[in-house]
mmCIF file of C-alpha atoms in Angstrom:
data_model
loop_
_atom_site.group_PDB
_atom_site.id
_atom_site.type_symbol
_atom_site.label_atom_id
_atom_site.label_comp_id
_atom_site.label_asym_id
_atom_site.label_seq_id
_atom_site.Cartn_x
_atom_site.Cartn_y
_atom_site.Cartn_z
ATOM 1 C CA UNK A 23 303.276 268.764 48.862
ATOM 2 C CA UNK A 24 304.228 267.236 45.497
ATOM 3 C CA UNK A 25 307.066 265.203 47.034
ATOM 4 C CA UNK A 26 304.670 263.759 49.603
ATOM 5 C CA UNK A 27 302.346 262.691 46.806
ATOM 6 C CA UNK A 28 305.246 260.908 45.140
ATOM 7 C CA UNK A 29 306.121 259.023 48.315
ATOM 8 C CA UNK A 30 303.773 256.112 47.656
ATOM 9 C CA UNK A 31 305.377 252.709 48.167
ATOM 10 C CA UNK A 32 305.105 249.382 46.373
ATOM 11 C CA UNK A 33 305.948 245.962 47.830
ATOM 12 C CA UNK A 34 307.063 243.594 45.067
ATOM 13 C CA UNK A 35 308.149 239.991 44.801
ATOM 14 C CA UNK A 36 311.195 239.328 42.573
ATOM 15 C CA UNK A 37 311.626 235.847 41.154
ATOM 16 C CA UNK A 38 315.014 235.175 39.561
ATOM 17 C CA UNK A 39 317.773 232.603 39.520
ATOM 18 C CA UNK A 40 319.981 234.892 41.659
ATOM 19 C CA UNK A 41 317.737 237.626 43.141
ATOM 20 C CA UNK A 42 320.697 239.146 45.039
ATOM 21 C CA UNK A 43 322.148 240.407 41.732
ATOM 22 C CA UNK A 44 318.944 242.359 41.124
ATOM 23 C CA UNK A 45 319.120 243.894 44.620
ATOM 24 C CA UNK A 46 322.734 244.947 43.934
ATOM 25 C CA UNK A 47 321.597 246.495 40.655
ATOM 26 C CA UNK A 48 318.898 248.450 42.598
ATOM 27 C CA UNK A 49 321.476 249.867 44.971
ATOM 28 C CA UNK A 50 323.848 250.749 42.147
ATOM 29 C CA UNK A 51 321.004 252.594 40.409
ATOM 30 C CA UNK A 52 320.167 254.414 43.681
ATOM 31 C CA UNK A 53 316.761 252.765 43.970
ATOM 32 C CA UNK A 54 315.833 252.913 47.651
ATOM 33 C CA UNK A 55 314.813 249.535 49.130
ATOM 34 C CA UNK A 56 313.554 248.429 52.542
ATOM 35 C CA UNK A 57 311.775 245.545 54.248
ATOM 36 C CA UNK A 58 313.752 242.978 52.293
ATOM 37 C CA UNK A 59 312.478 239.448 53.023
ATOM 38 C CA UNK A 60 313.772 236.268 51.409
ATOM 39 C CA UNK A 61 310.732 234.154 50.632
ATOM 40 C CA UNK A 62 312.606 231.265 49.008
ATOM 41 C CA UNK A 63 315.877 230.491 47.311
ATOM 42 C CA UNK A 64 314.771 232.275 44.130
ATOM 43 C CA UNK A 65 312.199 234.755 45.506
ATOM 44 C CA UNK A 66 312.744 238.003 47.392
ATOM 45 C CA UNK A 67 310.113 240.434 48.676
ATOM 46 C CA UNK A 68 311.180 244.094 48.830
ATOM 47 C CA UNK A 69 309.540 247.525 49.253
ATOM 48 C CA UNK A 70 310.504 250.413 46.940
ATOM 49 C CA UNK A 71 309.147 253.883 46.140
ATOM 50 C CA UNK A 72 306.399 253.992 43.571
ATOM 51 C CA UNK A 73 308.386 256.523 41.535
ATOM 52 C CA UNK A 74 311.164 253.930 41.105
ATOM 53 C CA UNK A 75 308.918 251.072 40.015
ATOM 54 C CA UNK A 76 309.455 251.550 36.256
ATOM 55 C CA UNK A 77 313.250 251.611 36.631
ATOM 56 C CA UNK A 78 313.105 248.553 38.902
ATOM 57 C CA UNK A 79 310.970 246.688 36.387
ATOM 58 C CA UNK A 80 313.508 247.385 33.609
ATOM 59 C CA UNK A 81 316.369 246.070 35.754
ATOM 60 C CA UNK A 82 314.439 242.927 36.726
ATOM 61 C CA UNK A 83 313.742 242.116 33.086
ATOM 62 C CA UNK A 84 317.382 242.798 32.242
ATOM 63 C CA UNK A 85 318.418 240.045 34.675
ATOM 64 C CA UNK A 86 315.699 237.759 33.289
ATOM 65 C CA UNK A 87 313.598 237.941 36.413
ATOM 66 C CA UNK A 88 309.869 238.238 37.027
ATOM 67 C CA UNK A 89 308.099 240.780 39.179
ATOM 68 C CA UNK A 90 304.729 240.769 40.979
ATOM 69 C CA UNK A 91 303.160 243.621 42.963
ATOM 70 C CA UNK A 92 302.121 242.370 46.395
ATOM 71 C CA UNK A 93 300.914 245.535 48.105
ATOM 72 C CA UNK A 94 300.673 249.286 47.453
ATOM 73 C CA UNK A 95 300.311 252.267 49.793
ATOM 74 C CA UNK A 96 300.242 256.062 49.604
ATOM 75 C CA UNK A 97 298.027 258.724 48.026
ATOM 76 C CA UNK A 98 299.760 258.727 44.650
ATOM 77 C CA UNK A 99 299.047 255.017 44.199
ATOM 78 C CA UNK A 100 295.383 255.578 45.010
ATOM 79 C CA UNK A 101 295.220 258.423 42.483
ATOM 80 C CA UNK A 102 296.833 256.295 39.798
ATOM 81 C CA UNK A 103 294.242 253.569 40.370
ATOM 82 C CA UNK A 104 291.451 256.091 40.185
ATOM 83 C CA UNK A 105 292.821 257.383 36.905
ATOM 84 C CA UNK A 106 292.122 253.992 35.359
ATOM 85 C CA UNK A 107 288.474 254.327 36.315
ATOM 86 C CA UNK A 108 288.115 258.001 35.433
ATOM 87 C CA UNK A 109 284.998 257.454 33.308
ATOM 88 C CA UNK A 110 283.245 255.789 36.247
ATOM 89 C CA UNK A 111 284.256 258.634 38.571
ATOM 90 C CA UNK A 112 283.081 261.274 36.079
ATOM 91 C CA UNK A 113 279.798 259.416 35.575
ATOM 92 C CA UNK A 114 279.165 259.230 39.319
ATOM 93 C CA UNK A 115 280.011 262.896 39.646
ATOM 94 C CA UNK A 116 277.592 263.866 36.884
ATOM 95 C CA UNK A 117 274.887 261.643 38.375
ATOM 96 C CA UNK A 118 275.106 263.297 41.783
ATOM 97 C CA UNK A 119 275.301 266.738 40.152
ATOM 98 C CA UNK A 120 272.081 266.086 38.179
ATOM 99 C CA UNK A 121 270.352 264.733 41.300
ATOM 100 C CA UNK A 122 271.396 267.831 43.220
ATOM 101 C CA UNK A 123 270.198 270.181 40.474
ATOM 102 C CA UNK A 124 266.863 268.367 40.087
ATOM 103 C CA UNK A 125 266.341 268.437 43.865
ATOM 104 C CA UNK A 126 266.159 272.245 43.631
ATOM 105 C CA UNK A 127 262.925 272.048 41.604
ATOM 106 C CA UNK A 128 259.296 271.182 42.320
ATOM 107 C CA UNK A 129 258.348 268.052 40.330
ATOM 108 C CA UNK A 130 255.018 267.119 41.942
ATOM 109 C CA UNK A 131 252.076 268.872 43.621
ATOM 110 C CA UNK A 132 250.150 266.936 46.286
ATOM 111 C CA UNK A 133 246.734 268.411 47.154
ATOM 112 C CA UNK A 134 244.686 267.263 50.144
ATOM 113 C CA UNK A 135 241.112 268.593 50.247
ATOM 114 C CA UNK A 136 237.908 267.587 52.020
ATOM 115 C CA UNK A 137 234.419 266.973 50.611
ATOM 116 C CA UNK A 138 233.358 269.774 48.277
ATOM 117 C CA UNK A 139 236.577 271.201 46.808
ATOM 118 C CA UNK A 140 238.218 269.050 44.097
ATOM 119 C CA UNK A 141 242.035 268.769 43.692
ATOM 120 C CA UNK A 142 241.567 269.418 39.947
ATOM 121 C CA UNK A 143 239.993 272.822 40.651
ATOM 122 C CA UNK A 144 242.803 273.709 43.066
ATOM 123 C CA UNK A 145 245.440 272.618 40.529
ATOM 124 C CA UNK A 146 243.866 274.867 37.875
ATOM 125 C CA UNK A 147 243.940 277.839 40.240
ATOM 126 C CA UNK A 148 247.579 277.123 41.154
ATOM 127 C CA UNK A 149 248.435 277.109 37.450
ATOM 128 C CA UNK A 150 246.729 280.483 37.014
ATOM 129 C CA UNK A 151 249.158 282.032 39.549
ATOM 130 C CA UNK A 152 252.173 280.344 37.937
ATOM 131 C CA UNK A 153 252.606 277.377 40.287
ATOM 132 C CA UNK A 154 253.192 274.126 38.374
ATOM 133 C CA UNK A 155 255.717 271.232 38.203
ATOM 134 C CA UNK A 156 259.195 272.224 37.010
ATOM 135 C CA UNK A 157 259.282 275.453 39.029
ATOM 136 C CA UNK A 158 262.472 276.294 40.946
ATOM 137 C CA UNK A 159 262.107 276.136 44.738
ATOM 138 C CA UNK A 160 263.694 279.592 44.960
ATOM 139 C CA UNK A 161 260.680 280.984 43.067
ATOM 140 C CA UNK A 162 258.174 279.461 45.512
ATOM 141 C CA UNK A 163 257.004 281.531 48.472
ATOM 142 C CA UNK A 164 254.609 279.307 50.406
ATOM 143 C CA UNK A 165 253.085 282.196 52.361
ATOM 144 C CA UNK A 166 252.298 284.163 49.200
ATOM 145 C CA UNK A 167 250.690 281.042 47.676
ATOM 146 C CA UNK A 168 248.497 280.645 50.779
ATOM 147 C CA UNK A 169 247.366 284.287 50.570
ATOM 148 C CA UNK A 170 246.648 284.161 46.805
ATOM 149 C CA UNK A 171 244.712 280.884 47.048
ATOM 150 C CA UNK A 172 242.532 282.261 49.866
ATOM 151 C CA UNK A 173 241.773 285.300 47.669
ATOM 152 C CA UNK A 174 241.032 283.140 44.598
ATOM 153 C CA UNK A 175 238.750 280.567 46.197
ATOM 154 C CA UNK A 176 236.028 281.574 48.629
ATOM 155 C CA UNK A 177 235.541 277.937 49.708
ATOM 156 C CA UNK A 178 238.972 277.845 51.381
ATOM 157 C CA UNK A 179 238.795 278.488 55.129
ATOM 158 C CA UNK A 180 242.418 277.567 55.901
ATOM 159 C CA UNK A 181 245.341 276.417 53.758
ATOM 160 C CA UNK A 182 248.867 275.258 54.545
ATOM 161 C CA UNK A 183 251.500 275.064 51.799
ATOM 162 C CA UNK A 184 254.859 273.383 52.438
ATOM 163 C CA UNK A 185 257.743 272.035 50.340
ATOM 164 C CA UNK A 186 258.605 268.415 51.145
ATOM 165 C CA UNK A 187 261.564 267.246 49.065
ATOM 166 C CA UNK A 188 260.619 267.859 45.432
ATOM 167 C CA UNK A 189 256.879 267.900 46.244
ATOM 168 C CA UNK A 190 254.730 270.949 46.956
ATOM 169 C CA UNK A 191 252.113 269.792 49.470
ATOM 170 C CA UNK A 192 248.832 271.653 50.069
ATOM 171 C CA UNK A 193 246.440 270.857 52.921
ATOM 172 C CA UNK A 194 243.104 272.663 52.600
ATOM 173 C CA UNK A 195 240.234 273.016 55.074
ATOM 174 C CA UNK A 196 236.953 274.067 53.496
ATOM 175 C CA UNK A 197 234.344 276.493 54.725
ATOM 176 C CA UNK A 198 231.151 274.863 55.963
ATOM 177 C CA UNK A 199 228.161 276.861 54.742
ATOM 178 C CA UNK A 200 225.420 277.347 57.328
ATOM 179 C CA UNK A 201 222.219 275.374 56.728
ATOM 180 C CA UNK A 202 219.628 277.034 54.547
ATOM 181 C CA UNK A 203 217.115 279.064 56.539
ATOM 182 C CA UNK A 204 214.521 278.801 53.768
ATOM 183 C CA UNK A 205 211.562 276.786 54.956
ATOM 184 C CA UNK A 206 210.844 273.645 52.990
ATOM 185 C CA UNK A 207 207.364 272.307 52.942
ATOM 186 C CA UNK A 208 207.408 268.578 53.556
ATOM 187 C CA UNK A 209 205.061 266.179 51.828
ATOM 188 C CA UNK A 210 204.926 268.048 48.528
ATOM 189 C CA UNK A 211 204.398 266.964 44.940
ATOM 190 C CA UNK A 212 206.186 269.400 42.626
ATOM 191 C CA UNK A 213 207.130 269.561 38.926
ATOM 192 C CA UNK A 214 210.558 268.132 38.161
ATOM 193 C CA UNK A 215 210.659 269.956 34.788
ATOM 194 C CA UNK A 216 208.758 272.460 32.644
ATOM 195 C CA UNK A 217 205.746 271.205 30.717
ATOM 196 C CA UNK A 218 202.124 271.493 29.592
ATOM 197 C CA UNK A 219 199.740 269.518 31.836
ATOM 198 C CA UNK A 220 197.634 266.920 30.007
ATOM 199 C CA UNK A 221 196.183 264.696 32.759
ATOM 200 C CA UNK A 222 196.243 264.668 36.580
ATOM 201 C CA UNK A 223 195.682 261.537 38.718
ATOM 202 C CA UNK A 224 195.730 261.940 42.515
ATOM 203 C CA UNK A 225 195.932 259.165 45.095
ATOM 204 C CA UNK A 226 195.681 261.674 47.945
ATOM 205 C CA UNK A 227 195.657 265.461 48.113
ATOM 206 C CA UNK A 228 193.959 268.040 45.910
ATOM 207 C CA UNK A 229 195.341 268.876 42.442
ATOM 208 C CA UNK A 230 196.961 272.306 42.141
ATOM 209 C CA UNK A 231 196.861 272.270 38.328
ATOM 210 C CA UNK A 232 194.400 271.331 35.586
ATOM 211 C CA UNK A 233 194.944 270.111 32.010
ATOM 212 C CA UNK A 234 196.221 272.894 29.772
ATOM 213 C CA UNK A 235 198.233 274.640 32.508
ATOM 214 C CA UNK A 236 201.862 275.526 31.737
ATOM 215 C CA UNK A 237 204.060 274.713 34.748
ATOM 216 C CA UNK A 238 207.696 275.453 35.571
ATOM 217 C CA UNK A 239 210.167 273.268 37.374
ATOM 218 C CA UNK A 240 209.445 273.409 41.150
ATOM 219 C CA UNK A 241 205.768 274.433 40.850
ATOM 220 C CA UNK A 242 203.244 272.663 43.130
ATOM 221 C CA UNK A 243 201.233 269.981 41.344
ATOM 222 C CA UNK A 244 199.291 268.315 44.188
ATOM 223 C CA UNK A 245 198.483 270.090 47.464
ATOM 224 C CA UNK A 246 198.941 268.370 50.881
ATOM 225 C CA UNK A 247 195.270 268.822 51.745
ATOM 226 C CA UNK A 248 192.175 266.845 50.835
ATOM 227 C CA UNK A 249 188.472 267.580 50.871
ATOM 228 C CA UNK A 250 186.296 270.603 50.240
ATOM 229 C CA UNK A 251 186.618 273.938 52.013
ATOM 230 C CA UNK A 252 185.495 273.566 55.585
ATOM 231 C CA UNK A 253 186.044 269.815 55.497
ATOM 232 C CA UNK A 254 189.751 269.744 54.670
ATOM 233 C CA UNK A 255 192.427 267.684 56.328
ATOM 234 C CA UNK A 256 196.189 267.506 55.918
ATOM 235 C CA UNK A 257 197.455 264.464 54.024
ATOM 236 C CA UNK A 258 200.608 263.241 52.385
ATOM 237 C CA UNK A 259 200.031 264.051 48.701
ATOM 238 C CA UNK A 260 200.743 261.556 45.974
ATOM 239 C CA UNK A 261 199.733 261.045 42.374
ATOM 240 C CA UNK A 262 200.760 261.267 38.741
ATOM 241 C CA UNK A 263 200.784 264.330 36.495
ATOM 242 C CA UNK A 264 201.158 263.585 32.781
ATOM 243 C CA UNK A 265 202.470 266.532 30.758
ATOM 244 C CA UNK A 266 203.926 267.315 27.365
ATOM 245 C CA UNK A 267 207.616 268.207 27.751
ATOM 246 C CA UNK A 268 209.923 269.572 25.070
ATOM 247 C CA UNK A 269 213.486 268.732 24.048
ATOM 248 C CA UNK A 270 215.805 270.267 21.432
ATOM 249 C CA UNK A 271 218.493 268.114 19.795
ATOM 250 C CA UNK A 272 220.821 269.201 16.994
ATOM 251 C CA UNK A 273 223.618 267.779 14.848
ATOM 252 C CA UNK A 274 226.023 269.338 12.337
ATOM 253 C CA UNK A 275 226.875 267.199 9.258
ATOM 254 C CA UNK A 276 228.928 267.852 6.118
ATOM 255 C CA UNK A 277 227.050 266.703 3.028
ATOM 256 C CA UNK A 278 229.225 268.144 0.224
ATOM 257 C CA UNK A 279 232.691 269.490 -0.507
ATOM 258 C CA UNK A 280 235.858 268.209 1.135
ATOM 259 C CA UNK A 281 236.541 267.292 4.745
ATOM 260 C CA UNK A 282 239.633 266.193 6.626
ATOM 261 C CA UNK A 283 239.801 262.731 8.180
ATOM 262 C CA UNK A 284 242.592 260.843 9.920
ATOM 263 C CA UNK A 285 244.444 258.333 7.727
ATOM 264 C CA UNK A 286 245.862 256.211 10.579
ATOM 265 C CA UNK A 287 249.430 257.418 10.008
ATOM 266 C CA UNK A 288 251.123 259.083 12.947
ATOM 267 C CA UNK A 289 254.504 260.217 14.236
ATOM 268 C CA UNK A 290 255.723 261.525 17.557
ATOM 269 C CA UNK A 291 258.301 263.655 19.382
ATOM 270 C CA UNK A 292 259.645 262.417 22.716
ATOM 271 C CA UNK A 293 261.633 264.834 24.853
ATOM 272 C CA UNK A 294 262.792 265.669 28.371
ATOM 273 C CA UNK A 295 262.120 269.096 29.843
ATOM 274 C CA UNK A 296 265.137 270.510 31.716
ATOM 275 C CA UNK A 297 264.512 273.965 33.206
ATOM 276 C CA UNK A 298 262.317 275.019 30.291
ATOM 277 C CA UNK A 299 264.680 273.582 27.637
ATOM 278 C CA UNK A 300 263.724 270.560 25.538
ATOM 279 C CA UNK A 301 266.143 267.644 25.150
ATOM 280 C CA UNK A 302 264.761 265.390 22.399
ATOM 281 C CA UNK A 303 265.058 261.608 22.718
ATOM 282 C CA UNK A 304 263.162 261.222 19.448
ATOM 283 C CA UNK A 305 262.392 263.932 16.887
ATOM 284 C CA UNK A 306 259.603 263.303 14.390
ATOM 285 C CA UNK A 307 260.048 264.200 10.739
ATOM 286 C CA UNK A 308 256.598 265.696 10.285
ATOM 287 C CA UNK A 309 255.804 265.649 6.581
ATOM 288 C CA UNK A 310 252.035 265.731 7.083
ATOM 289 C CA UNK A 311 250.307 268.643 5.324
ATOM 290 C CA UNK A 312 247.329 268.437 7.694
ATOM 291 C CA UNK A 313 247.389 266.817 11.098
ATOM 292 C CA UNK A 314 245.965 266.711 14.608
ATOM 293 C CA UNK A 315 248.518 267.456 17.310
ATOM 294 C CA UNK A 316 248.121 265.966 20.782
ATOM 295 C CA UNK A 317 250.625 266.883 23.490
ATOM 296 C CA UNK A 318 251.059 264.753 26.615
ATOM 297 C CA UNK A 319 252.908 266.583 29.397
ATOM 298 C CA UNK A 320 254.166 264.878 32.518
ATOM 299 C CA UNK A 321 256.556 267.520 33.868
ATOM 300 C CA UNK A 322 259.880 265.816 33.104
ATOM 301 C CA UNK A 323 258.986 263.307 30.342
ATOM 302 C CA UNK A 324 256.835 264.634 27.468
ATOM 303 C CA UNK A 325 255.410 263.408 24.169
ATOM 304 C CA UNK A 326 253.808 265.082 21.127
ATOM 305 C CA UNK A 327 251.883 262.880 18.668
ATOM 306 C CA UNK A 328 250.986 263.993 15.125
ATOM 307 C CA UNK A 329 248.015 262.245 13.429
ATOM 308 C CA UNK A 330 247.916 262.685 9.645
ATOM 309 C CA UNK A 331 244.699 264.008 8.090
ATOM 310 C CA UNK A 332 243.803 264.084 4.414
ATOM 311 C CA UNK A 333 240.934 265.643 2.570
ATOM 312 C CA UNK A 334 238.255 263.361 1.159
ATOM 313 C CA UNK A 335 235.392 264.315 -1.121
ATOM 314 C CA UNK A 336 231.926 264.271 0.433
ATOM 315 C CA UNK A 337 228.725 263.983 -1.574
ATOM 316 C CA UNK A 338 225.826 262.762 0.568
ATOM 317 C CA UNK A 339 222.132 262.673 -0.237
ATOM 318 C CA UNK A 340 220.677 265.468 1.857
ATOM 319 C CA UNK A 341 217.260 263.903 2.418
ATOM 320 C CA UNK A 342 218.554 260.520 3.591
ATOM 321 C CA UNK A 343 221.254 262.190 5.694
ATOM 322 C CA UNK A 344 218.639 264.301 7.514
ATOM 323 C CA UNK A 345 216.475 261.227 8.098
ATOM 324 C CA UNK A 346 219.386 259.215 9.470
ATOM 325 C CA UNK A 347 220.515 262.088 11.721
ATOM 326 C CA UNK A 348 216.969 262.507 13.077
ATOM 327 C CA UNK A 349 216.853 258.813 13.988
ATOM 328 C CA UNK A 350 220.216 259.083 15.757
ATOM 329 C CA UNK A 351 219.051 262.105 17.745
ATOM 330 C CA UNK A 352 215.841 260.322 18.685
ATOM 331 C CA UNK A 353 217.821 257.260 19.827
ATOM 332 C CA UNK A 354 220.070 259.508 21.902
ATOM 333 C CA UNK A 355 217.034 261.121 23.551
ATOM 334 C CA UNK A 356 215.358 257.766 24.330
ATOM 335 C CA UNK A 357 218.391 256.708 26.378
ATOM 336 C CA UNK A 358 217.742 259.598 28.769
ATOM 337 C CA UNK A 359 213.987 259.036 29.176
ATOM 338 C CA UNK A 360 212.150 256.745 31.594
ATOM 339 C CA UNK A 361 210.370 253.630 30.307
ATOM 340 C CA UNK A 362 206.907 255.179 30.592
ATOM 341 C CA UNK A 363 207.804 258.300 28.558
ATOM 342 C CA UNK A 364 206.500 258.515 24.968
ATOM 343 C CA UNK A 365 207.757 260.628 22.090
ATOM 344 C CA UNK A 366 204.503 261.887 20.543
ATOM 345 C CA UNK A 367 205.840 264.432 18.059
ATOM 346 C CA UNK A 368 209.042 265.648 16.411
ATOM 347 C CA UNK A 369 209.714 268.580 14.119
ATOM 348 C CA UNK A 370 212.904 268.754 12.062
ATOM 349 C CA UNK A 371 214.449 272.002 10.808
ATOM 350 C CA UNK A 372 217.449 272.015 8.439
ATOM 351 C CA UNK A 373 219.751 275.023 7.996
ATOM 352 C CA UNK A 374 222.521 275.315 5.410
ATOM 353 C CA UNK A 375 225.779 276.636 6.816
ATOM 354 C CA UNK A 376 229.147 277.334 5.172
ATOM 355 C CA UNK A 377 231.536 274.709 3.849
ATOM 356 C CA UNK A 378 228.896 272.298 2.538
ATOM 357 C CA UNK A 379 227.563 271.648 6.061
ATOM 358 C CA UNK A 380 223.994 271.521 7.332
ATOM 359 C CA UNK A 381 222.635 272.030 10.852
ATOM 360 C CA UNK A 382 219.828 269.613 11.758
ATOM 361 C CA UNK A 383 217.659 270.746 14.685
ATOM 362 C CA UNK A 384 214.903 268.421 15.949
ATOM 363 C CA UNK A 385 212.281 269.511 18.497
ATOM 364 C CA UNK A 386 210.765 266.542 20.335
ATOM 365 C CA UNK A 387 207.502 266.541 22.283
ATOM 366 C CA UNK A 388 207.564 263.892 25.012
ATOM 367 C CA UNK A 389 204.580 262.829 27.121
ATOM 368 C CA UNK A 390 205.737 261.780 30.604
ATOM 369 C CA UNK A 391 205.067 261.978 34.327
ATOM 370 C CA UNK A 392 206.594 265.186 35.728
ATOM 371 C CA UNK A 393 205.477 264.698 39.372
ATOM 372 C CA UNK A 394 208.212 264.580 42.002
ATOM 373 C CA UNK A 395 207.492 263.679 45.637
ATOM 374 C CA UNK A 396 209.316 265.743 48.275
ATOM 375 C CA UNK A 397 209.041 264.331 51.772
#
């Protein structure tokens, strides 16, 4: 086997004043030659064994000749060429090895649902049973996942789980709930929220409430009939019911002592996750005494950012702070109200809590139309 590897051949061109002397020297040194071709008066082409090339080169230089390799053949020659590019070969080998290893893991989860079930909810439930990116394919039993997901989520009627490449694909069909059998009265005017009735204006229909009544969300406000008893007829009710409604808003504020705030300085770790082991591309030197830590995970490529926080002294005027907070809460409430709603009263309660903080609770009374037409 070894001798066959050494049997590679090299065709060379010898350029010398008298190339025949060099051929004689080859024969005297027992260097096997064949396919001798005289190219010109001073040039000869000859084939020798690769193992004899070094000796032949020494003899050619001894006779002040020049040598050029024209052609090579044989396994040993190929191996010698590859040896010169060993780093490239090793790199390619490692590349394909890494690709092969990574192909044995799940790196993405593709979820296909219908109308009511969100992919985010499904992903959370998969995580609760240990199914997430970076999991080895050998640890994934698609039939067990199907059974567990059906047990976890009552909305799933049918589920198919399959591995496609490095992606775990889920196709989910949802259960369709039967229509509600509860009878709904059409042409109703009901309360859209709780409140205390102040005034009732009807365009058609008889009022079901009077000023001073406390109503709950969904209660009838105007009945779909009009007229006095004995002279009633069915109509489509409509009107306006003005009521006092109530909202609670609160805010926690630190007015004294020390609190931590971000300084704007930050640092970060960047790392790759291989089979549960972290390979850091960048390692932060975290010298922050206090900091917020935010971790961004993307399966393979991950980042952790540290935001420095330092304590600052707080000494706020309690009265002005409460007033300002009340105005902010009122502004926040106004954004949620309709244009015809009016804030007619507000009551502020302040409670001291630990750490120099206060809890500001404001109760708002809002006069607005609570009638909702259902038709």
